[in-house]
Amino acid sequence: MEKAREFLKLSKEESESVSDLSFHPHRIGHESSFYEEFSARGIRIDRVEPGLVTCSMKVPPRLTDRNGNLANGAIANLVDEVGATVVYVEGLPMNVSVDMCICFLSTAKVNDELEIIAKILGQKGGYKGTIVLVRNKATGELIAEGRHSMFGKHASKM
């Protein structure tokens, strides 16, 4: 337990940095939330087709771990967010994540340009499966591969 406490302990600089954060209450439908602003800012949508979404982003310092690598949690968030966009249907409620499985294959550093590709693997009723590939745009190296399954209301056939 002591090792965990020591690992989670913030340095004076980190503590001051967190103390300096300020955000206002979220007004739904009028502005982005703190979460959206923090995690999704900087993602550019490059291509959208039925069953395919391609995005890119430059790794920002706010999404890196203590070693300067893109944090695993940030990668999981990309799999969740971009995987959900490929199955989103306007006018229907958002799908709920049922399962995610992510293989972390390499690392990305601050300012590395990433390509994020999401494809639909299949759909049965309200259940949908996607695959999300995160790769270094310059080298082509695969950073992570994620499989994301979701459930949601599907469009009526009437």
CSV table of N, CA and C in Angstrom, one decimal:
chain,number,residue,atom,x,y,z
A,1,MET,N,0.8,-1.2,0.0
A,1,MET,CA,0.0,0.0,0.0
A,1,MET,C,0.9,1.2,0.0
A,2,GLU,N,2.0,1.2,0.7
A,2,GLU,CA,2.9,2.4,0.8
A,2,GLU,C,3.4,2.7,-0.6
A,3,LYS,N,3.8,1.6,-1.4
A,3,LYS,CA,4.3,1.8,-2.8
A,3,LYS,C,3.3,2.5,-3.6
A,4,ALA,N,2.0,2.1,-3.5
A,4,ALA,CA,0.9,2.7,-4.3
A,4,ALA,C,0.8,4.2,-3.9
A,5,ARG,N,0.8,4.4,-2.6
A,5,ARG,CA,0.6,5.8,-2.1
A,5,ARG,C,1.8,6.7,-2.6
A,6,GLU,N,3.0,6.2,-2.6
A,6,GLU,CA,4.1,6.9,-3.1
A,6,GLU,C,4.1,7.2,-4.6
A,7,PHE,N,3.6,6.2,-5.3
A,7,PHE,CA,3.5,6.3,-6.8
A,7,PHE,C,2.4,7.4,-7.1
A,8,LEU,N,1.3,7.5,-6.4
A,8,LEU,CA,0.3,8.4,-6.7
A,8,LEU,C,0.5,9.8,-6.1
A,9,LYS,N,1.5,10.0,-5.3
A,9,LYS,CA,1.8,11.2,-4.7
A,9,LYS,C,2.3,12.2,-5.7
A,10,LEU,N,1.7,13.5,-5.7
A,10,LEU,CA,2.0,14.5,-6.6
A,10,LEU,C,3.2,15.3,-6.1
A,11,SER,N,4.1,15.7,-7.1
A,11,SER,CA,5.2,16.6,-6.8
A,11,SER,C,4.6,18.0,-6.5
A,12,LYS,N,5.4,18.9,-6.0
A,12,LYS,CA,4.9,20.3,-5.7
A,12,LYS,C,4.4,20.9,-7.0
A,13,GLU,N,5.2,20.7,-8.1
A,13,GLU,CA,4.8,21.3,-9.4
A,13,GLU,C,3.5,20.7,-9.9
A,14,GLU,N,3.4,19.4,-9.8
A,14,GLU,CA,2.1,18.7,-10.3
A,14,GLU,C,0.9,19.2,-9.4
A,15,SER,N,1.1,19.4,-8.2
A,15,SER,CA,0.0,19.8,-7.3
A,15,SER,C,-0.4,21.2,-7.6
A,16,GLU,N,0.6,22.1,-7.9
A,16,GLU,CA,0.3,23.5,-8.3
A,16,GLU,C,-0.4,23.5,-9.6
A,17,SER,N,0.0,22.7,-10.5
A,17,SER,CA,-0.6,22.6,-11.8
A,17,SER,C,-2.1,22.2,-11.7
A,18,VAL,N,-2.4,21.2,-10.9
A,18,VAL,CA,-3.8,20.8,-10.7
A,18,VAL,C,-4.6,21.9,-10.0
A,19,SER,N,-4.0,22.6,-9.1
A,19,SER,CA,-4.7,23.7,-8.3
A,19,SER,C,-5.0,24.8,-9.3
A,20,ASP,N,-4.2,25.0,-10.3
A,20,ASP,CA,-4.5,26.1,-11.2
A,20,ASP,C,-5.6,25.9,-12.2
A,21,LEU,N,-6.1,24.6,-12.3
A,21,LEU,CA,-7.1,24.3,-13.2
A,21,LEU,C,-8.4,25.0,-12.8
A,22,SER,N,-9.1,25.5,-13.7
A,22,SER,CA,-10.4,26.1,-13.4
A,22,SER,C,-11.4,25.8,-14.6
A,23,PHE,N,-12.6,25.5,-14.2
A,23,PHE,CA,-13.6,25.2,-15.2
A,23,PHE,C,-14.9,25.6,-14.6
A,24,HIS,N,-15.8,26.0,-15.5
A,24,HIS,CA,-17.1,26.5,-15.1
A,24,HIS,C,-18.1,25.3,-15.3
A,25,PRO,N,-19.2,25.4,-14.6
A,25,PRO,CA,-20.3,24.3,-14.7
A,25,PRO,C,-20.7,24.2,-16.2
A,26,HIS,N,-20.9,22.9,-16.6
A,26,HIS,CA,-21.2,22.6,-18.0
A,26,HIS,C,-22.7,22.9,-18.3
A,27,ARG,N,-22.9,23.7,-19.3
A,27,ARG,CA,-24.2,24.0,-19.8
A,27,ARG,C,-24.5,23.0,-21.0
A,28,ILE,N,-25.3,22.0,-20.7
A,28,ILE,CA,-25.5,21.0,-21.7
A,28,ILE,C,-26.2,21.6,-23.0
A,29,GLY,N,-25.6,21.2,-24.1
A,29,GLY,CA,-26.1,21.7,-25.4
A,29,GLY,C,-25.6,23.0,-25.8
A,30,HIS,N,-24.9,23.7,-24.9
A,30,HIS,CA,-24.4,25.1,-25.3
A,30,HIS,C,-22.9,25.1,-25.4
A,31,GLU,N,-22.2,24.2,-24.7
A,31,GLU,CA,-20.7,24.3,-24.7
A,31,GLU,C,-20.2,22.9,-24.4
A,32,SER,N,-18.9,22.7,-24.7
A,32,SER,CA,-18.3,21.4,-24.4
A,32,SER,C,-18.1,21.2,-22.9
A,33,SER,N,-18.1,20.0,-22.5
A,33,SER,CA,-17.8,19.7,-21.0
A,33,SER,C,-16.3,19.7,-20.8
A,34,PHE,N,-15.9,19.7,-19.5
A,34,PHE,CA,-14.5,19.6,-19.2
A,34,PHE,C,-13.9,18.4,-19.8
A,35,TYR,N,-14.6,17.3,-19.7
A,35,TYR,CA,-14.2,16.0,-20.3
A,35,TYR,C,-13.9,16.1,-21.8
A,36,GLU,N,-14.9,16.7,-22.5
A,36,GLU,CA,-14.7,16.8,-23.9
A,36,GLU,C,-13.5,17.7,-24.3
A,37,GLU,N,-13.5,18.8,-23.5
A,37,GLU,CA,-12.4,19.8,-23.8
A,37,GLU,C,-11.0,19.2,-23.5
A,38,PHE,N,-10.9,18.4,-22.4
A,38,PHE,CA,-9.7,17.8,-22.0
A,38,PHE,C,-9.2,16.7,-22.9
A,39,SER,N,-10.2,15.7,-23.2
A,39,SER,CA,-9.8,14.5,-23.9
A,39,SER,C,-9.9,14.5,-25.4
A,40,ALA,N,-10.9,15.2,-25.9
A,40,ALA,CA,-11.2,15.1,-27.3
A,40,ALA,C,-10.7,16.3,-28.1
A,41,ARG,N,-10.3,17.4,-27.5
A,41,ARG,CA,-9.8,18.5,-28.2
A,41,ARG,C,-8.6,18.2,-29.0
A,42,GLY,N,-8.5,18.6,-30.2
A,42,GLY,CA,-7.4,18.3,-31.1
A,42,GLY,C,-7.6,17.1,-32.1
A,43,ILE,N,-8.7,16.4,-31.9
A,43,ILE,CA,-9.0,15.3,-32.8
A,43,ILE,C,-9.6,15.9,-34.1
A,44,ARG,N,-9.0,15.6,-35.3
A,44,ARG,CA,-9.5,16.1,-36.5
A,44,ARG,C,-10.1,14.9,-37.3
A,45,ILE,N,-11.3,15.1,-37.8
A,45,ILE,CA,-12.0,14.1,-38.6
A,45,ILE,C,-11.5,14.3,-40.1
A,46,ASP,N,-10.9,13.3,-40.6
A,46,ASP,CA,-10.3,13.3,-42.0
A,46,ASP,C,-11.2,12.7,-43.0
A,47,ARG,N,-11.9,11.7,-42.6
A,47,ARG,CA,-12.8,11.0,-43.6
A,47,ARG,C,-13.9,10.3,-42.9
A,48,VAL,N,-15.1,10.4,-43.5
A,48,VAL,CA,-16.3,9.7,-43.0
A,48,VAL,C,-17.0,9.0,-44.1
A,49,GLU,N,-17.2,7.7,-44.0
A,49,GLU,CA,-18.0,6.9,-44.9
A,49,GLU,C,-18.8,6.0,-44.1
A,50,PRO,N,-19.9,5.4,-44.7
A,50,PRO,CA,-20.6,4.4,-43.9
A,50,PRO,C,-19.7,3.3,-43.5
A,51,GLY,N,-19.7,3.1,-42.2
A,51,GLY,CA,-18.9,2.0,-41.6
A,51,GLY,C,-17.4,2.3,-41.4
A,52,LEU,N,-17.0,3.6,-41.7
A,52,LEU,CA,-15.6,4.0,-41.5
A,52,LEU,C,-15.4,5.4,-41.1
A,53,VAL,N,-14.6,5.7,-40.1
A,53,VAL,CA,-14.2,7.0,-39.7
A,53,VAL,C,-12.7,7.0,-39.6
A,54,THR,N,-12.1,8.0,-40.2
A,54,THR,CA,-10.6,8.2,-40.1
A,54,THR,C,-10.3,9.6,-39.4
A,55,CYS,N,-9.5,9.6,-38.4
A,55,CYS,CA,-9.2,10.8,-37.7
A,55,CYS,C,-7.7,10.9,-37.6
A,56,SER,N,-7.2,12.1,-37.2
A,56,SER,CA,-5.8,12.3,-36.9
A,56,SER,C,-5.7,13.3,-35.7
A,57,MET,N,-4.6,13.2,-35.0
A,57,MET,CA,-4.4,14.1,-33.9
A,57,MET,C,-2.9,14.1,-33.6
A,58,LYS,N,-2.4,15.2,-33.1
A,58,LYS,CA,-1.1,15.4,-32.6
A,58,LYS,C,-1.1,15.1,-31.1
A,59,VAL,N,-0.3,14.3,-30.5
A,59,VAL,CA,-0.3,13.9,-29.1
A,59,VAL,C,0.0,15.2,-28.3
A,60,PRO,N,-0.9,15.6,-27.5
A,60,PRO,CA,-0.7,16.8,-26.6
A,60,PRO,C,-0.1,16.4,-25.3
A,61,PRO,N,0.7,17.3,-24.6
A,61,PRO,CA,1.3,17.0,-23.3
A,61,PRO,C,0.3,16.5,-22.3
A,62,ARG,N,-1.0,17.1,-22.3
A,62,ARG,CA,-1.9,16.8,-21.3
A,62,ARG,C,-2.4,15.3,-21.3
A,63,LEU,N,-2.1,14.6,-22.4
A,63,LEU,CA,-2.6,13.2,-22.5
A,63,LEU,C,-1.4,12.2,-22.3
A,64,THR,N,-0.3,12.7,-21.8
A,64,THR,CA,0.9,11.8,-21.6
A,64,THR,C,1.1,11.4,-20.2
A,65,ASP,N,1.8,10.2,-20.0
A,65,ASP,CA,2.1,9.8,-18.6
A,65,ASP,C,3.4,10.4,-18.1
A,66,ARG,N,3.8,9.9,-17.0
A,66,ARG,CA,5.0,10.4,-16.4
A,66,ARG,C,6.3,10.2,-17.2
A,67,ASN,N,6.2,9.2,-18.1
A,67,ASN,CA,7.4,8.9,-19.0
A,67,ASN,C,7.3,9.7,-20.3
A,68,GLY,N,6.3,10.5,-20.5
A,68,GLY,CA,6.2,11.3,-21.7
A,68,GLY,C,5.5,10.5,-22.9
A,69,ASN,N,5.0,9.3,-22.6
A,69,ASN,CA,4.3,8.6,-23.6
A,69,ASN,C,2.8,8.8,-23.6
A,70,LEU,N,2.1,8.7,-24.7
A,70,LEU,CA,0.6,8.8,-24.7
A,70,LEU,C,0.1,7.8,-23.7
A,71,ALA,N,-0.7,8.3,-22.7
A,71,ALA,CA,-1.2,7.4,-21.6
A,71,ALA,C,-2.1,6.4,-22.1
A,72,ASN,N,-2.0,5.2,-21.5
A,72,ASN,CA,-2.9,4.1,-21.9
A,72,ASN,C,-4.4,4.5,-21.7
A,73,GLY,N,-4.7,5.3,-20.7
A,73,GLY,CA,-6.1,5.7,-20.5
A,73,GLY,C,-6.5,6.6,-21.7
A,74,ALA,N,-5.6,7.4,-22.2
A,74,ALA,CA,-5.9,8.3,-23.4
A,74,ALA,C,-6.2,7.4,-24.6
A,75,ILE,N,-5.4,6.3,-24.8
A,75,ILE,CA,-5.6,5.4,-25.9
A,75,ILE,C,-7.0,4.7,-25.7
A,76,ALA,N,-7.3,4.3,-24.5
A,76,ALA,CA,-8.6,3.7,-24.3
A,76,ALA,C,-9.7,4.6,-24.6
A,77,ASN,N,-9.6,5.9,-24.3
A,77,ASN,CA,-10.5,6.9,-24.6
A,77,ASN,C,-10.7,7.1,-26.1
A,78,LEU,N,-9.6,7.1,-26.8
A,78,LEU,CA,-9.7,7.2,-28.3
A,78,LEU,C,-10.5,6.0,-28.9
A,79,VAL,N,-10.2,4.8,-28.4
A,79,VAL,CA,-11.0,3.6,-28.8
A,79,VAL,C,-12.4,3.8,-28.5
A,80,ASP,N,-12.8,4.2,-27.3
A,80,ASP,CA,-14.2,4.4,-26.9
A,80,ASP,C,-14.8,5.5,-27.8
A,81,GLU,N,-14.2,6.7,-27.9
A,81,GLU,CA,-14.9,7.8,-28.6
A,81,GLU,C,-14.9,7.6,-30.1
A,82,VAL,N,-13.8,7.2,-30.7
A,82,VAL,CA,-13.8,7.1,-32.2
A,82,VAL,C,-14.6,5.8,-32.6
A,83,GLY,N,-14.5,4.8,-31.8
A,83,GLY,CA,-15.3,3.6,-32.0
A,83,GLY,C,-16.8,3.9,-32.0
A,84,ALA,N,-17.2,4.7,-31.1
A,84,ALA,CA,-18.6,5.1,-30.9
A,84,ALA,C,-19.1,5.9,-32.1
A,85,THR,N,-18.2,6.8,-32.7
A,85,THR,CA,-18.7,7.6,-33.7
A,85,THR,C,-19.0,6.9,-35.0
A,86,VAL,N,-18.3,5.7,-35.2
A,86,VAL,CA,-18.5,5.0,-36.5
A,86,VAL,C,-19.9,4.3,-36.5
A,87,VAL,N,-20.5,4.1,-35.3
A,87,VAL,CA,-21.9,3.5,-35.3
A,87,VAL,C,-23.0,4.5,-34.9
A,88,TYR,N,-22.6,5.7,-34.7
A,88,TYR,CA,-23.6,6.7,-34.2
A,88,TYR,C,-24.6,7.0,-35.3
A,89,VAL,N,-25.9,7.1,-34.9
A,89,VAL,CA,-27.0,7.4,-35.8
A,89,VAL,C,-27.7,8.6,-35.3
A,90,GLU,N,-27.7,9.7,-36.1
A,90,GLU,CA,-28.3,10.9,-35.6
A,90,GLU,C,-29.8,10.7,-35.3
A,91,GLY,N,-30.3,11.2,-34.2
A,91,GLY,CA,-31.7,11.1,-33.8
A,91,GLY,C,-31.9,9.9,-32.8
A,92,LEU,N,-30.9,9.0,-32.7
A,92,LEU,CA,-31.0,7.9,-31.8
A,92,LEU,C,-30.1,8.2,-30.6
A,93,PRO,N,-30.5,7.6,-29.4
A,93,PRO,CA,-29.6,7.8,-28.2
A,93,PRO,C,-28.3,7.2,-28.5
A,94,MET,N,-27.2,7.7,-27.8
A,94,MET,CA,-25.9,7.2,-27.9
A,94,MET,C,-25.9,5.7,-27.5
A,95,ASN,N,-25.0,4.9,-28.1
A,95,ASN,CA,-24.9,3.5,-27.7
A,95,ASN,C,-24.1,3.5,-26.4
A,96,VAL,N,-24.3,2.4,-25.7
A,96,VAL,CA,-23.7,2.1,-24.4
A,96,VAL,C,-22.5,1.1,-24.7
A,97,SER,N,-21.3,1.4,-24.2
A,97,SER,CA,-20.2,0.5,-24.3
A,97,SER,C,-20.5,-0.8,-23.5
A,98,VAL,N,-20.3,-2.0,-24.1
A,98,VAL,CA,-20.6,-3.2,-23.5
A,98,VAL,C,-19.2,-3.8,-23.1
A,99,ASP,N,-18.3,-3.7,-24.0
A,99,ASP,CA,-17.0,-4.4,-23.8
A,99,ASP,C,-15.9,-3.7,-24.7
A,100,MET,N,-14.7,-3.5,-24.1
A,100,MET,CA,-13.6,-3.0,-24.9
A,100,MET,C,-12.4,-3.9,-24.6
A,101,CYS,N,-11.6,-4.2,-25.6
A,101,CYS,CA,-10.4,-5.0,-25.5
A,101,CYS,C,-9.3,-4.3,-26.3
A,102,ILE,N,-8.3,-3.9,-25.6
A,102,ILE,CA,-7.2,-3.1,-26.3
A,102,ILE,C,-5.9,-3.8,-26.2
A,103,CYS,N,-5.2,-3.9,-27.3
A,103,CYS,CA,-3.8,-4.4,-27.3
A,103,CYS,C,-2.9,-3.2,-27.5
A,104,PHE,N,-2.1,-2.9,-26.4
A,104,PHE,CA,-1.1,-1.8,-26.5
A,104,PHE,C,0.2,-2.3,-27.1
A,105,LEU,N,0.5,-1.9,-28.3
A,105,LEU,CA,1.6,-2.5,-29.0
A,105,LEU,C,2.9,-1.7,-29.1
A,106,SER,N,2.7,-0.3,-28.9
A,106,SER,CA,3.9,0.5,-29.0
A,106,SER,C,3.5,1.8,-28.2
A,107,THR,N,4.4,2.8,-28.3
A,107,THR,CA,4.1,4.1,-27.6
A,107,THR,C,4.2,5.2,-28.6
A,108,ALA,N,3.6,6.3,-28.2
A,108,ALA,CA,3.7,7.6,-28.9
A,108,ALA,C,4.1,8.7,-28.0
A,109,LYS,N,4.9,9.6,-28.5
A,109,LYS,CA,5.4,10.7,-27.7
A,109,LYS,C,4.7,12.0,-28.0
A,110,VAL,N,4.9,13.0,-27.2
A,110,VAL,CA,4.3,14.3,-27.4
A,110,VAL,C,4.7,14.8,-28.8
A,111,ASN,N,3.7,15.4,-29.5
A,111,ASN,CA,3.8,15.9,-30.9
A,111,ASN,C,3.8,14.8,-32.0
A,112,ASP,N,3.8,13.5,-31.6
A,112,ASP,CA,3.7,12.5,-32.7
A,112,ASP,C,2.3,12.7,-33.3
A,113,GLU,N,2.3,12.6,-34.6
A,113,GLU,CA,1.0,12.7,-35.3
A,113,GLU,C,0.4,11.2,-35.4
A,114,LEU,N,-0.8,11.1,-34.9
A,114,LEU,CA,-1.5,9.8,-34.9
A,114,LEU,C,-2.6,9.7,-36.0
A,115,GLU,N,-2.8,8.6,-36.5
A,115,GLU,CA,-4.0,8.3,-37.4
A,115,GLU,C,-4.8,7.3,-36.6
A,116,ILE,N,-6.1,7.6,-36.5
A,116,ILE,CA,-7.1,6.7,-35.8
A,116,ILE,C,-8.1,6.3,-36.8
A,117,ILE,N,-8.2,5.0,-37.0
A,117,ILE,CA,-9.2,4.5,-38.0
A,117,ILE,C,-10.2,3.6,-37.2
A,118,ALA,N,-11.5,3.8,-37.4
A,118,ALA,CA,-12.5,3.0,-36.8
A,118,ALA,C,-13.4,2.4,-37.9
A,119,LYS,N,-13.6,1.1,-37.8
A,119,LYS,CA,-14.4,0.4,-38.8
A,119,LYS,C,-15.5,-0.5,-38.1
A,120,ILE,N,-16.6,-0.6,-38.7
A,120,ILE,CA,-17.6,-1.5,-38.1
A,120,ILE,C,-17.3,-2.9,-38.5
A,121,LEU,N,-17.2,-3.8,-37.5
A,121,LEU,CA,-17.0,-5.2,-37.7
A,121,LEU,C,-18.3,-6.0,-38.0
A,122,GLY,N,-19.3,-5.5,-37.4
A,122,GLY,CA,-20.6,-6.2,-37.6
A,122,GLY,C,-21.7,-5.6,-36.7
A,123,GLN,N,-22.9,-6.0,-37.0
A,123,GLN,CA,-24.1,-5.5,-36.3
A,123,GLN,C,-25.2,-6.6,-36.3
A,124,LYS,N,-25.8,-6.8,-35.1
A,124,LYS,CA,-26.9,-7.7,-35.0
A,124,LYS,C,-27.9,-7.0,-34.1
A,125,GLY,N,-29.0,-6.5,-34.7
A,125,GLY,CA,-30.0,-5.8,-33.9
A,125,GLY,C,-29.3,-4.5,-33.4
A,126,GLY,N,-29.4,-4.3,-32.1
A,126,GLY,CA,-28.8,-3.2,-31.4
A,126,GLY,C,-27.4,-3.3,-31.0
A,127,TYR,N,-26.9,-4.5,-31.2
A,127,TYR,CA,-25.5,-4.8,-30.8
A,127,TYR,C,-24.5,-4.6,-32.0
A,128,LYS,N,-23.5,-3.8,-31.8
A,128,LYS,CA,-22.5,-3.4,-32.8
A,128,LYS,C,-21.1,-3.6,-32.4
A,129,GLY,N,-20.3,-4.1,-33.3
A,129,GLY,CA,-18.8,-4.3,-32.9
A,129,GLY,C,-18.0,-3.4,-33.9
A,130,THR,N,-16.9,-2.8,-33.3
A,130,THR,CA,-16.0,-2.0,-34.1
A,130,THR,C,-14.6,-2.4,-33.8
A,131,ILE,N,-13.7,-2.0,-34.7
A,131,ILE,CA,-12.3,-2.1,-34.5
A,131,ILE,C,-11.7,-0.7,-34.7
A,132,VAL,N,-10.8,-0.4,-33.8
A,132,VAL,CA,-10.1,0.9,-33.9
A,132,VAL,C,-8.6,0.7,-33.9
A,133,LEU,N,-8.0,1.3,-34.9
A,133,LEU,CA,-6.5,1.2,-35.0
A,133,LEU,C,-5.9,2.5,-34.8
A,134,VAL,N,-4.9,2.6,-33.9
A,134,VAL,CA,-4.2,3.8,-33.6
A,134,VAL,C,-2.8,3.6,-34.1
A,135,ARG,N,-2.3,4.4,-35.0
A,135,ARG,CA,-1.0,4.3,-35.6
A,135,ARG,C,-0.2,5.6,-35.7
A,136,ASN,N,1.1,5.5,-35.6
A,136,ASN,CA,2.0,6.7,-35.8
A,136,ASN,C,1.9,7.0,-37.3
A,137,LYS,N,1.5,8.2,-37.6
A,137,LYS,CA,1.3,8.6,-39.0
A,137,LYS,C,2.6,8.6,-39.8
A,138,ALA,N,3.7,9.1,-39.2
A,138,ALA,CA,5.0,9.2,-39.8
A,138,ALA,C,5.6,7.9,-40.1
A,139,THR,N,5.6,6.9,-39.1
A,139,THR,CA,6.3,5.7,-39.2
A,139,THR,C,5.4,4.5,-39.7
A,140,GLY,N,4.1,4.7,-39.5
A,140,GLY,CA,3.1,3.6,-39.8
A,140,GLY,C,3.1,2.6,-38.7
A,141,GLU,N,3.8,2.8,-37.6
A,141,GLU,CA,3.9,1.8,-36.5
A,141,GLU,C,2.5,1.8,-35.8
A,142,LEU,N,2.0,0.6,-35.6
A,142,LEU,CA,0.7,0.4,-34.9
A,142,LEU,C,1.0,0.6,-33.4
A,143,ILE,N,0.3,1.6,-32.8
A,143,ILE,CA,0.4,1.9,-31.4
A,143,ILE,C,-0.6,1.1,-30.6
A,144,ALA,N,-1.8,0.9,-31.1
A,144,ALA,CA,-2.8,0.1,-30.3
A,144,ALA,C,-3.9,-0.4,-31.3
A,145,GLU,N,-4.5,-1.5,-30.9
A,145,GLU,CA,-5.6,-2.0,-31.7
A,145,GLU,C,-6.7,-2.3,-30.6
A,146,GLY,N,-7.9,-1.7,-30.8
A,146,GLY,CA,-9.0,-1.9,-29.9
A,146,GLY,C,-10.2,-2.4,-30.5
A,147,ARG,N,-10.9,-3.3,-29.8
A,147,ARG,CA,-12.2,-3.8,-30.3
A,147,ARG,C,-13.2,-3.3,-29.3
A,148,HIS,N,-14.3,-2.8,-29.8
A,148,HIS,CA,-15.2,-2.1,-29.0
A,148,HIS,C,-16.6,-2.6,-29.4
A,149,SER,N,-17.4,-3.1,-28.4
A,149,SER,CA,-18.7,-3.5,-28.7
A,149,SER,C,-19.7,-2.6,-27.9
A,150,MET,N,-20.8,-2.3,-28.5
A,150,MET,CA,-21.8,-1.4,-28.0
A,150,MET,C,-23.2,-1.9,-28.2
A,151,PHE,N,-24.1,-1.4,-27.4
A,151,PHE,CA,-25.5,-1.7,-27.5
A,151,PHE,C,-26.3,-0.5,-27.5
A,152,GLY,N,-27.3,-0.4,-28.4
A,152,GLY,CA,-28.2,0.8,-28.4
A,152,GLY,C,-29.4,0.5,-29.2
A,153,LYS,N,-30.4,1.4,-29.1
A,153,LYS,CA,-31.6,1.3,-29.9
A,153,LYS,C,-31.3,1.4,-31.3
A,154,HIS,N,-31.9,0.5,-32.1
A,154,HIS,CA,-31.6,0.6,-33.6
A,154,HIS,C,-32.9,1.2,-34.2
A,155,ALA,N,-32.6,1.7,-35.4
A,155,ALA,CA,-33.7,2.3,-36.2
A,155,ALA,C,-34.8,1.3,-36.5
A,156,SER,N,-36.0,1.8,-36.4
A,156,SER,CA,-37.2,1.0,-36.7
A,156,SER,C,-37.2,0.7,-38.2
A,157,LYS,N,-37.8,-0.5,-38.5
A,157,LYS,CA,-37.9,-0.9,-39.9
A,157,LYS,C,-39.2,-0.4,-40.5
A,158,MET,N,-40.0,0.3,-39.7
A,158,MET,CA,-41.3,0.8,-40.1
A,158,MET,C,-41.2,2.2,-40.7
